[in-house]
Amino acid sequence: MPALTPIRPEINQAIARVLDRGIFLRGPEVAAFEKEWAAYCGQTYCVACASGSDALTLAAMALELREAEVQANSYHMTALGLARGGTRLSLVEIGADGRARQASPRLVPVLLYGRFPSAAESDCILFDAAHAHGWRPPATVCWSFYPTKNLGALGDAGGITTNEKFIV
């Protein structure tokens, strides 16, 4: 049985609502998702966007992030998203645990394999939590809802959650 079979009627109803309204971008379903995802993450705001990479670009621009460090074992789309937002990047070495050897305030931790931030990473201002759905972050976070993620869309999608009004 395909994985979507149990929820197929709900998916069909949601698709029919969107088609019947004719509002394909930024419609009521997106607004409802943003509200529910922000609440689930324990944050005030959520901005949905096209992809996790776009979320990183938009967050870097909103935070005016001029320089950042990314761990060397992360997927290149993290670095690309930040660079498109005007951020100058450096790669940092990783330790045996797969995390950056030293966390600095400039680090944008990539929470690989669903791991939550370490104590050393907790002061960072931006996180790539593409693999850590379910984490309740204290900072601005970029999420990916690519179909293969823990919470996947029917196509590519991303979002930013934050308590910072200036990002919205």
XYZ file of C-alpha atoms in Angstrom:
168
model
C 0.000 0.000 0.000
C 1.500 3.395 -0.975
C 2.273 5.662 1.981
C -0.310 8.283 0.998
C -3.222 5.860 0.648
C -4.641 6.401 4.175
C -4.753 10.196 3.746
C -5.550 10.330 0.032
C -9.165 11.543 0.558
C -7.901 14.499 2.647
C -5.283 15.346 0.017
C -7.897 15.230 -2.749
C -10.225 17.516 -0.749
C -7.422 20.037 -0.126
C -6.431 20.053 -3.808
C -10.087 20.501 -4.814
C -10.446 23.484 -2.421
C -7.413 25.189 -3.952
C -8.553 24.499 -7.518
C -12.116 25.652 -6.795
C -10.894 28.925 -5.247
C -8.368 29.570 -7.995
C -5.913 31.026 -5.457
C -2.721 29.113 -6.138
C -0.201 31.276 -4.235
C -0.405 32.715 -0.711
C -3.991 31.515 -0.265
C -5.865 30.530 2.891
C -4.198 27.106 3.063
C -0.757 28.732 3.160
C -1.885 31.228 5.815
C -3.293 28.381 7.916
C -0.082 26.381 7.520
C 2.059 29.381 8.554
C -0.022 29.925 11.681
C -0.025 26.225 12.646
C 3.691 25.670 11.915
C 4.733 28.743 13.931
C 2.642 27.525 16.868
C 4.017 23.980 16.560
C 7.563 25.392 16.648
C 6.738 27.615 19.632
C 7.386 30.755 17.635
C 5.326 33.790 16.737
C 5.748 33.973 12.977
C 6.197 31.716 9.970
C 6.820 32.755 6.388
C 6.328 30.003 3.805
C 8.425 30.108 0.655
C 9.406 28.004 -2.342
C 12.207 25.951 -0.754
C 14.535 25.574 2.207
C 17.251 27.262 0.140
C 14.967 30.252 -0.464
C 14.238 30.340 3.280
C 17.979 30.663 3.957
C 18.305 33.421 1.342
C 15.385 35.414 2.752
C 16.500 34.952 6.372
C 20.082 36.017 5.560
C 18.738 39.156 3.881
C 16.307 39.967 6.709
C 18.965 39.431 9.383
C 21.517 41.363 7.290
C 23.874 38.440 7.770
C 27.099 39.610 6.138
C 29.405 36.775 7.281
C 28.659 33.258 8.414
C 30.260 29.888 8.962
C 28.765 26.593 7.772
C 29.969 23.162 8.808
C 31.910 21.400 6.072
C 29.674 18.302 6.034
C 26.447 20.081 5.137
C 24.753 19.915 1.752
C 25.877 22.681 -0.593
C 22.386 24.190 -0.815
C 22.791 25.641 2.694
C 25.837 27.617 1.572
C 24.183 28.564 -1.725
C 21.048 29.844 0.000
C 23.044 31.992 2.402
C 25.347 33.286 -0.355
C 22.342 34.328 -2.465
C 21.270 36.397 0.544
C 24.552 38.339 0.425
C 26.422 36.378 3.094
C 30.154 35.752 2.784
C 30.808 32.183 3.920
C 33.559 30.098 5.398
C 33.495 26.387 6.023
C 34.345 25.065 9.468
C 35.836 21.711 10.355
C 33.660 19.100 11.962
C 34.320 16.869 14.922
C 33.702 13.150 15.319
C 30.076 13.902 16.227
C 29.463 15.550 12.837
C 29.034 19.023 14.332
C 31.219 22.086 13.933
C 34.306 21.703 16.126
C 33.829 25.169 17.543
C 30.573 27.072 17.554
C 30.922 30.796 17.119
C 28.184 33.441 16.943
C 28.708 33.460 13.152
C 27.922 29.752 12.801
C 24.727 28.728 11.008
C 24.359 25.199 12.372
C 22.869 22.590 10.084
C 20.897 20.219 12.264
C 21.631 17.041 10.347
C 19.866 13.759 11.073
C 17.258 15.416 13.285
C 19.738 16.404 15.985
C 18.872 19.434 18.030
C 21.562 22.073 18.668
C 24.329 21.412 21.148
C 24.787 23.747 24.118
C 27.640 25.435 22.245
C 25.347 26.134 19.272
C 22.444 27.504 21.309
C 23.533 31.155 20.965
C 23.555 31.139 17.159
C 21.103 33.538 15.508
C 20.136 31.411 12.499
C 19.738 27.661 12.033
C 19.202 25.357 9.079
C 16.800 22.857 10.629
C 15.893 21.052 7.415
C 16.184 17.714 9.218
C 14.964 18.693 12.698
C 11.204 19.027 12.355
C 9.737 18.969 15.840
C 12.419 21.153 17.421
C 11.121 24.216 19.276
C 13.776 26.802 18.432
C 14.682 29.973 20.340
C 16.081 31.731 17.249
C 15.273 32.281 13.582
C 15.140 28.946 11.780
C 14.932 27.842 8.158
C 13.004 24.687 7.320
C 12.809 22.531 4.233
C 9.660 20.633 3.335
C 11.203 18.849 0.360
C 9.247 15.635 -0.301
C 11.921 13.441 1.308
C 12.037 15.361 4.613
C 10.292 14.377 7.842
C 7.462 16.751 6.908
C 7.409 16.821 3.130
C 5.261 18.766 0.704
C 3.851 17.389 -2.550
C 6.543 19.505 -4.210
C 9.420 21.600 -2.928
C 8.649 24.047 -0.118
C 10.336 25.849 2.740
C 9.686 28.209 5.589
C 11.179 30.497 8.194
C 9.991 30.596 11.782
C 10.972 33.394 14.107
C 9.908 35.636 16.940
C 11.374 38.633 15.078
C 8.711 40.900 13.552
C 11.157 42.404 11.027
C 11.411 39.130 9.109
C 7.700 38.952 8.352
